[in-house]
Structures are given as structure tokens and as C-alpha cells.
Amino acid sequence: MNTLRSIKGTHDILPEQSRRWQSLEQNIHNFMERYGYAEIRTPAFERTELFARGVGSETDIVSKEMYSFRDMSDTSVTLKPELTAPVIRSYLQHNLGRITPLTKLYYIDHAFRQERPQKGRYRQFHQYGVEALGSPHPEIDLEIIAIAYFSLLELGLENLTIKLNSIGSSECRTAFREALKDFLRPHLNDLSETSRRRFDTNPMRILDTKVPHEAEIVKSAPIIAEYLTSADRAHYEELKSGLKSLSIPFEEDSNLVRGLDYYTRTTFEIISPALGAQSSVCGGGRYDGLIETLGGKPTPGIGFATGIERVLLAQDAAGIIANPQNTKIYLISLDDPGRAANLVLISQLRNAGIKSDMDYLRRSMKAQFREANRLGAEFVIINGNTEIKAGTVQIKDLNTGEQSAIAPADLISHLLK
Ligand code: HAM
């Protein structure tokens, strides 16, 4: 019989990699704690309707990429393709806004999208992200972009580019959309099928086309900046001057629209040159209408999500490796009484907080020494009948080669010195 394999686009995180994941996750937990964000965890699946309403039924994510199925009660449910809509659902369900007028949340979680897998693009992937709910002011946009950028610097990423745009509030977008359609109409026959469909459903998405001849056409398209209301413009200007005062570099990109429908005003992406085709490591923006769309009272919000697999790929390219945490002690058993004594001793060492290991395969002394070296042990303890009779164990420092006898009762205080 064939052995079964994981589904295309999904990955096991094997023991040799899980240490890197743990270290990255710990880094993010500490980072968010410093910025005053609290962790939120939402279920792996939600009602399909949440994403259709929240992310937008015409987006690629909702129209093509979701893992949806009917459960036993015939409800259509979906493995979450992103985290913002579930976080807002939870915020509304538990009325988190009643506790503080500004709710600051973060998550480290998986998401599922049925995309064509390639390097940096998977069907189950992971994100860390934040959502700040309740403030319409540009200072929170600044904080969100600062978190996105500084957290990546702390994870060792280099040469990052922040692309920034303001797509304005919904009022100015109606006029812009019409102007854009007027501009695109004469080119309709030259557009791809996807873009022709988007012409009716979401013409702004055509602006970030990856098709070269379309990119050429949209170069002379009207730009959203010319349609911003004065309030939108003031918001954007204040954000940009805030970024400058924090020395956060950014490039304005008037075609940065993003593939999710909920954005208003600020949109941004962070690009890493280490990633090749899937170069966007982080994406986010403001979504002042989303909470209302999902049934809450009008509440502004802004957030971002960073792809963890992409961070790891960029770390690989920069040669960053997680520090291994070596075993401190390896206990070598010379015979049956030595093994019985070591089983007690290892329990005491571990309970005292000392990372220890021993042989469970009844191997030769030579093989046990080899194992101690493989684990990078600092010391070995050698225990057998002779040692038990003498009331001591042998302790050998593997760095210096020095060996001496010590009473088991003194071992822990000796090691913790
Ligand atoms: P997004 O741009 O769809 O935004 O995803 C954010 C990041 O997740 C991407 O920049 C990328 O690093 C990673 N990512 C997305 N799809 C995949 C994939 N198939 N494989 C690997 N990594 C992937 C959102 O998800 C929004 N919810 C972000 C947000 C939060 N906006 C406001 N708040």
C-alpha cells in the first residue's frame, strides 16, 4: 500500500524547524506585549457568509480560493482564508468595544487559500497580525505600520520596502471608479478575461494587474490621489509626516489597491527583495466600513498581517539561524543499577530546571558518549554499580575533558552555580 502524503500546498513543521517557529512566535508575543496588544484566537472555520460579506464576494480569495463545505446541519462553512473578518466577528459577538474604546488585538494563526502552490505561496500558511479597532486618527495608522515594520526588523529582515497608498473614503471612490471605467472602456478589448470581469465588479483591482501590457495601459490611468476628499488628504499627509518623524522609509504607490474589498484610506504592503515572485511579506490597511458591514455600529479599524513562511524564507536568505538550546547534561548508565539510579537522578535534574537526557536504548558506553556529543551536552554523568557503592557519580566536562567524583546530592547546586 502507498504511504499517504500531505495535501499539496500544506507542510509539516518538523522538529528541526519547530525551534525556529517557537523562537519567532516568542519574539512576536514579546513584541506585541511591549506595544500593548492582547492576543486573540478564533476558530479554524467560520460561516462562509462571514468572508463573503467581510472580504467581498468578488475578490479572488472568496470567489476562487476558499475551502468551503457544508456541515451536517447543511450550513456552509469555510476554513478561514484570512484573520481580519473572524477577529471582527469575535469583537462584535463578545462586545469587546465596551471594555475600551480602542481595542488592540494580535494573532499568530494559520489561514487556508486554494492558490496554486509555489515558493512562498501555500494552501495552509501562517500569519501574525494586528487589528486596532476604534480610532479614526492617523496616529494609529502610524502605530500599525511601525509594528509591521519594526517587528520585521527585529526578526532580522533587511532591505525592506514599504509601499503606501491612500485609496480614500467610500465617497471619493465612487467618482474615481467612474473615471477609471471611462479611461479603461476604450481598452476593454485589450484586457484579459479577469480584468474584463473586474471592469464590472471591481475596476480598481485592474490597477495592480501583473499582466505586462495591462500594466502599460494603467500607467496613464487616473490616480486616486486626485480624487481624495480634503479630510482623506489631511489624514494621509499626517500619516506620512509621522512615518518620516520615526524614520520609517516608504514609497508611495498610487496603484496599491490590495486584493480584499474592505480597505478605506490607508493601504500598505512590505516587500522583501529576498522573496522572488511572492515578494510581499506583509499587507494591511484601514477598513472603516467593515465593522458596520458585519453588523456592528460604525467603528473605524486598521491592521495588517505578515506571512510567517515568507519571514522564514527571508531569514534563510539572510543566513539567520535560531540558536539551538543544547542539552546541559547527558546521563550515562554503565549497568542495570546505574540506569535505575540515573532514572531517579534525571527526574531530579529536570525538575530543578536543568535540560537533561539519558539513554533509553540500553546502548554501550561508547554509543552513549556519541549521543551526548550529538546532543551538544556540556557535561556527562557516569553512573554504575561502583559509583553507587562509593556514594558518588562521575561528572565529566565535555569541553575541558576534566572528570571528577561528586555526591549526587551536591550535583544540582554544583550545576546551577
Ligand atoms: P493579505 O495581503 O491577503 O492580507 O495577506 C497578508 C500576508 O499573508 C501576505 O503579505 C503574505 O505574506 C501572506 N500570505 C497570503 N497568502 C499566502 C499564501 N497563500 N501563502 C503564504 N503566505 C501568504 C490579509 O490577509 C489581511 N487580512 C491583512 C489585514 C489585516 N488587513 C487588515 N488587517
Coordinates of N, CA and C in Angstrom, one line a residue, residues 2 25 40 69 110 148 160 173 204 241 250 269 278 301 305 314 318 338 340 344 346 363 378:
N2 N 0.5 2.3 -0.8 CA 1.2 3.5 -0.8 C 1.1 4.2 0.6
E25 N 7.7 32.9 17.2 CA 6.4 33.2 17.9 C 6.7 33.9 19.2
I40 N -5.6 37.3 20.5 CA -7.0 36.7 20.3 C -6.8 35.5 19.4
F69 N -17.3 24.0 2.7 CA -18.1 22.7 2.6 C -19.3 22.9 3.5
H110 N -3.1 30.2 11.6 CA -3.0 29.7 10.2 C -4.2 30.2 9.4
A148 N 4.3 46.7 12.1 CA 4.6 45.8 10.9 C 6.1 45.9 10.6
L160 N 13.9 46.1 3.4 CA 12.5 46.1 3.2 C 12.0 47.4 2.5
R173 N -14.3 57.3 -3.7 CA -14.0 56.1 -4.6 C -15.1 56.0 -5.6
M204 N -11.0 48.9 -9.7 CA -9.7 49.3 -9.1 C -8.7 48.2 -9.0
S241 N 3.9 62.3 7.5 CA 4.8 63.1 8.3 C 5.2 62.3 9.5
F250 N 9.3 54.9 3.2 CA 8.2 54.3 2.5 C 8.2 54.9 1.1
E269 N 1.9 47.7 1.9 CA 2.5 46.4 1.8 C 4.0 46.5 2.1
Q278 N 6.9 35.9 -4.9 CA 6.0 36.3 -3.8 C 6.6 37.2 -2.9
G301 N -11.3 50.9 11.9 CA -10.3 49.8 12.2 C -9.2 49.9 11.2
A305 N -1.4 41.9 8.3 CA -0.9 40.5 8.5 C 0.4 40.3 7.8
A314 N 12.8 34.7 4.0 CA 13.7 35.9 4.0 C 14.8 35.7 5.0
A318 N 18.9 35.6 4.4 CA 19.9 36.4 5.2 C 20.8 35.6 6.1
G338 N 23.1 1.3 37.7 CA 23.4 2.7 37.2 C 22.2 3.3 36.5
A340 N 19.0 2.4 36.9 CA 17.9 2.7 37.9 C 18.2 4.0 38.6
V344 N 16.2 8.1 38.5 CA 15.8 9.0 39.6 C 16.5 10.3 39.5
I346 N 17.8 11.8 36.9 CA 17.4 12.7 35.7 C 16.0 13.4 36.1
R363 N 22.2 1.2 25.3 CA 23.3 1.1 24.4 C 24.7 1.0 25.2
E378 N 26.9 19.6 27.7 CA 28.1 20.2 28.3 C 28.8 19.2 29.2

